[in-house]
Every structure is written in C-alpha cells, then in structure tokens.
Coordinates of N, CA and C in Angstrom, one line a residue:
G209 N 0.8 -1.2 0.0 CA 0.0 0.0 0.0 C 0.9 1.3 0.0
I210 N 0.3 2.2 0.7 CA 1.0 3.5 0.7 C 2.3 3.5 1.4
Y211 N 2.4 2.7 2.5 CA 3.7 2.6 3.2 C 4.8 2.0 2.3
Q212 N 4.4 1.0 1.5 CA 5.4 0.4 0.5 C 6.0 1.4 -0.4
M213 N 5.1 2.3 -0.9 CA 5.6 3.3 -1.9 C 6.5 4.3 -1.1
Y214 N 6.1 4.7 0.1 CA 7.0 5.6 0.9 C 8.3 4.9 1.1
H215 N 8.3 3.6 1.5 CA 9.5 2.9 1.8 C 10.4 2.8 0.6
L216 N 9.8 2.5 -0.6 CA 10.6 2.4 -1.8 C 11.2 3.8 -2.1
Y217 N 10.5 4.9 -1.9 CA 11.0 6.2 -2.1 C 12.2 6.5 -1.2
V218 N 12.1 6.2 0.0 CA 13.2 6.4 1.0 C 14.4 5.5 0.7
V219 N 14.1 4.3 0.3 CA 15.2 3.4 0.0 C 16.0 3.9 -1.3
A220 N 15.2 4.3 -2.3 CA 15.9 4.9 -3.5 C 16.7 6.1 -3.1
E221 N 16.2 7.0 -2.3 CA 17.0 8.2 -1.9 C 18.2 7.8 -1.2
V222 N 18.2 6.8 -0.3 CA 19.3 6.4 0.5 C 20.4 5.8 -0.4
I223 N 19.9 4.9 -1.4 CA 20.9 4.3 -2.3 C 21.5 5.3 -3.2
N224 N 20.7 6.3 -3.7 CA 21.3 7.3 -4.5 C 22.3 8.2 -3.8
L225 N 21.9 8.6 -2.5 CA 22.8 9.4 -1.7 C 24.1 8.7 -1.4
H226 N 24.0 7.4 -1.0 CA 25.1 6.7 -0.5 C 26.1 6.3 -1.7
S227 N 25.5 6.0 -2.9 CA 26.3 5.7 -4.0 C 26.9 6.9 -4.7
G228 N 26.3 8.1 -4.5 CA 26.8 9.3 -5.0 C 26.3 9.6 -6.5
E229 N 25.3 8.8 -6.9 CA 24.8 9.1 -8.2 C 23.3 8.7 -8.3
Q230 N 22.6 9.2 -9.3 CA 21.2 9.0 -9.4 C 20.9 7.7 -10.1
K231 N 20.9 6.6 -9.4 CA 20.7 5.3 -10.0 C 19.3 5.0 -10.1
L232 N 18.5 5.4 -9.2 CA 17.0 5.1 -9.2 C 16.2 6.3 -9.2
N233 N 15.0 6.2 -9.9 CA 14.0 7.3 -10.0 C 12.8 6.8 -9.3
P234 N 12.6 7.1 -8.0 CA 11.5 6.5 -7.2 C 10.2 7.0 -7.7
I235 N 10.1 8.3 -8.1 CA 8.8 8.8 -8.6 C 8.3 8.0 -9.8
L236 N 9.2 7.7 -10.8 CA 8.9 6.9 -11.9 C 8.4 5.5 -11.6
H237 N 9.1 4.9 -10.6 CA 8.8 3.6 -10.2 C 7.4 3.5 -9.5
I238 N 7.1 4.5 -8.7 CA 5.8 4.5 -8.0 C 4.7 4.7 -9.0
F239 N 4.9 5.6 -10.0 CA 4.0 5.8 -11.1 C 3.7 4.5 -11.8
L240 N 4.8 3.8 -12.2 CA 4.6 2.6 -12.9 C 3.9 1.5 -12.1
M241 N 4.1 1.5 -10.8 CA 3.4 0.6 -9.9 C 1.9 0.8 -10.0
F242 N 1.5 2.1 -9.9 CA 0.1 2.5 -10.1 C -0.4 2.1 -11.4
F243 N 0.3 2.4 -12.5 CA -0.1 2.2 -13.9 C -0.3 0.7 -14.2
T244 N 0.6 -0.1 -13.6 CA 0.5 -1.6 -13.8 C -0.2 -2.4 -12.8
C245 N -1.0 -1.6 -11.9 CA -1.7 -2.3 -10.8 C -0.8 -3.1 -9.9
G246 N 0.4 -2.7 -9.7 CA 1.3 -3.3 -8.7 C 2.2 -4.3 -9.4
L247 N 2.0 -4.7 -10.6 CA 2.9 -5.6 -11.2 C 4.4 -5.1 -11.4
W248 N 4.5 -3.8 -11.4 CA 5.9 -3.3 -11.6 C 6.7 -3.5 -10.3
A249 N 6.0 -3.9 -9.2 CA 6.8 -4.1 -7.9 C 7.9 -5.2 -8.1
F250 N 7.7 -6.1 -9.1 CA 8.7 -7.1 -9.4 C 9.9 -6.4 -10.0
G251 N 9.6 -5.5 -10.9 CA 10.7 -4.7 -11.5 C 11.4 -3.8 -10.6
V252 N 10.6 -3.2 -9.7 CA 11.2 -2.4 -8.6 C 12.2 -3.2 -7.8
A253 N 11.7 -4.3 -7.3 CA 12.6 -5.2 -6.5 C 13.9 -5.5 -7.2
Y254 N 13.8 -5.9 -8.5 CA 15.0 -6.2 -9.3 C 15.9 -5.0 -9.4
F255 N 15.4 -3.9 -9.8 CA 16.3 -2.7 -10.1 C 16.9 -2.2 -8.8
Y256 N 16.1 -2.2 -7.7 CA 16.6 -1.6 -6.4 C 17.7 -2.6 -5.9
L257 N 17.5 -3.9 -6.0 CA 18.6 -4.8 -5.5 C 19.8 -4.7 -6.4
K258 N 19.6 -4.5 -7.7 CA 20.7 -4.3 -8.6 C 21.5 -3.1 -8.3
A259 N 20.9 -2.0 -8.0 CA 21.5 -0.7 -7.7 C 22.3 -0.9 -6.3
F260 N 21.7 -1.6 -5.4 CA 22.3 -1.8 -4.1 C 23.5 -2.7 -4.2
Y261 N 23.4 -3.8 -5.1 CA 24.5 -4.7 -5.3 C 25.6 -3.9 -5.9
E262 N 25.4 -3.1 -6.9 CA 26.4 -2.3 -7.6 C 27.1 -1.3 -6.6
M263 N 26.3 -0.7 -5.7 CA 26.8 0.2 -4.7 C 27.8 -0.5 -3.8
Q264 N 27.4 -1.7 -3.3 CA 28.3 -2.5 -2.4 C 29.5 -3.0 -3.2
F265 N 29.4 -3.4 -4.4 CA 30.5 -3.9 -5.2 C 31.5 -2.7 -5.4
A266 N 31.0 -1.5 -5.6 CA 31.9 -0.4 -5.8 C 32.7 0.0 -4.5
E267 N 32.1 -0.4 -3.4 CA 32.8 -0.1 -2.1 C 33.8 -1.2 -1.7
G268 N 33.8 -2.3 -2.6 CA 34.8 -3.4 -2.3 C 34.2 -4.5 -1.4
I269 N 32.9 -4.4 -1.2 CA 32.2 -5.4 -0.5 C 31.7 -6.5 -1.4
R270 N 31.8 -7.7 -1.1 CA 31.4 -8.8 -1.9 C 29.9 -9.2 -1.6
P271 N 29.0 -8.6 -2.3 CA 27.6 -8.7 -2.0 C 27.0 -10.0 -2.5
Q272 N 25.8 -10.4 -2.0 CA 25.1 -11.5 -2.5 C 24.2 -10.9 -3.6
D273 N 24.1 -11.6 -4.7 CA 23.2 -11.2 -5.8 C 21.9 -12.0 -5.7
N274 N 20.8 -11.3 -5.1 CA 19.6 -11.9 -4.9 C 18.5 -11.5 -5.9
R275 N 18.8 -10.9 -7.0 CA 17.8 -10.3 -7.9 C 16.9 -11.4 -8.4
I276 N 17.4 -12.6 -8.7 CA 16.6 -13.7 -9.3 C 15.5 -14.1 -8.2
L277 N 15.9 -14.2 -7.0 CA 14.9 -14.5 -5.9 C 13.8 -13.6 -5.9
C278 N 14.0 -12.3 -6.2 CA 12.9 -11.3 -6.1 C 11.9 -11.6 -7.2
I279 N 12.4 -12.0 -8.4 CA 11.4 -12.2 -9.5 C 10.7 -13.5 -9.2
I280 N 11.3 -14.5 -8.7 CA 10.7 -15.8 -8.5 C 9.7 -15.8 -7.3
G281 N 10.2 -15.2 -6.2 CA 9.4 -15.3 -5.0 C 8.7 -14.0 -4.6
A282 N 8.9 -12.9 -5.2 CA 8.3 -11.6 -4.9 C 8.6 -11.2 -3.5
W283 N 9.8 -11.6 -3.0 CA 10.3 -11.2 -1.7 C 11.2 -10.0 -1.7
G284 N 11.2 -9.3 -2.8 CA 12.2 -8.2 -3.1 C 12.4 -7.2 -2.0
V285 N 11.3 -6.7 -1.5 CA 11.4 -5.6 -0.5 C 12.0 -6.2 0.8
I286 N 11.6 -7.4 1.2 CA 12.2 -8.0 2.4 C 13.7 -8.3 2.2
I287 N 14.0 -8.9 1.1 CA 15.4 -9.2 0.8 C 16.2 -7.9 0.8
L288 N 15.7 -6.9 0.1 CA 16.4 -5.6 0.0 C 16.7 -5.0 1.4
Q289 N 15.6 -5.0 2.2 CA 15.7 -4.4 3.6 C 16.8 -5.2 4.4
N290 N 16.7 -6.5 4.3 CA 17.7 -7.3 5.0 C 19.1 -7.0 4.6
E291 N 19.3 -6.9 3.3 CA 20.7 -6.6 2.8 C 21.1 -5.2 3.2
M292 N 20.2 -4.3 3.2 CA 20.6 -2.9 3.6 C 20.9 -2.9 5.1
N293 N 20.2 -3.6 5.9 CA 20.5 -3.7 7.4 C 21.9 -4.3 7.6
R294 N 22.2 -5.3 6.9 CA 23.5 -5.9 7.0 C 24.6 -4.9 6.5
H295 N 24.3 -4.2 5.5 CA 25.3 -3.2 4.9 C 25.6 -2.1 6.0
W296 N 24.5 -1.5 6.5 CA 24.7 -0.5 7.5 C 25.4 -1.0 8.8
A297 N 25.1 -2.2 9.2 CA 25.7 -2.8 10.3 C 27.2 -2.9 10.1
L298 N 27.6 -3.3 8.8 CA 29.0 -3.4 8.5 C 29.7 -2.0 8.6
H299 N 29.0 -1.0 8.1 CA 29.6 0.4 8.2 C 29.7 0.8 9.7
R300 N 28.7 0.5 10.5 CA 28.7 0.8 11.9 C 29.8 0.1 12.6
D301 N 30.0 -1.1 12.3 CA 31.1 -1.9 12.9 C 32.5 -1.4 12.5
Q302 N 32.6 -0.8 11.3 CA 33.9 -0.2 10.9 C 34.0 1.2 11.3
G303 N 33.0 1.8 12.0 CA 33.1 3.2 12.5 C 32.9 4.2 11.4
Q304 N 32.3 3.8 10.2 CA 32.1 4.8 9.2 C 30.8 5.6 9.2
V305 N 29.8 5.0 9.9 CA 28.5 5.6 10.0 C 28.2 5.8 11.5
S306 N 27.8 6.9 11.9 CA 27.5 7.1 13.3 C 26.0 6.7 13.6

C-alpha cells in the first residue's frame, strides 16, 4: 500500500545518496506501480537490488546477488531491507557511520 511506496522512495533516496549518483528514480517507479496495478513491484525489487548490489561492489564489499529470488518469490522488499540492514551494520562496525 501507501507505506510500501513511501518505503521504496526512501530506499531509493538512500541508495542514490550513498552511491553518489542518481541510480534510481523513485517517482517513476511509483507511477509505474500504479499504472500496472502493482505488477511493476517485481521490476522495482529487481532494479533496487541491482543498484544496491552495484553500490556495495563499488565499495569493495562482496555482496550477494539476490535479484533472481525477487522475481521468483516476490520477496524483493524484504530481501532488500535485510541486505541494507547488513550493509549499514558493516559500516557501523567499521566506524564509518554514526
């Protein structure tokens, strides 16, 4: 619902800010989710995980590539949130994020 769209917007902004480039366009993705009656959520999960994967890889972190699981199981948002939590914990443990 509405919270999922807000969550995706915030996640896109965090990934864009942390990676230092505009990889994701959350407004476009939210519009496409409305236009396709929610089917674009599979695409959103794929592209968000891809951007997060590339961001981690650029930092020298060996990430897990879970994009296929998102398409098969529609667990994209949960997988993405879990991966982000692990990423921020790694930064916190290294003293890079307060």
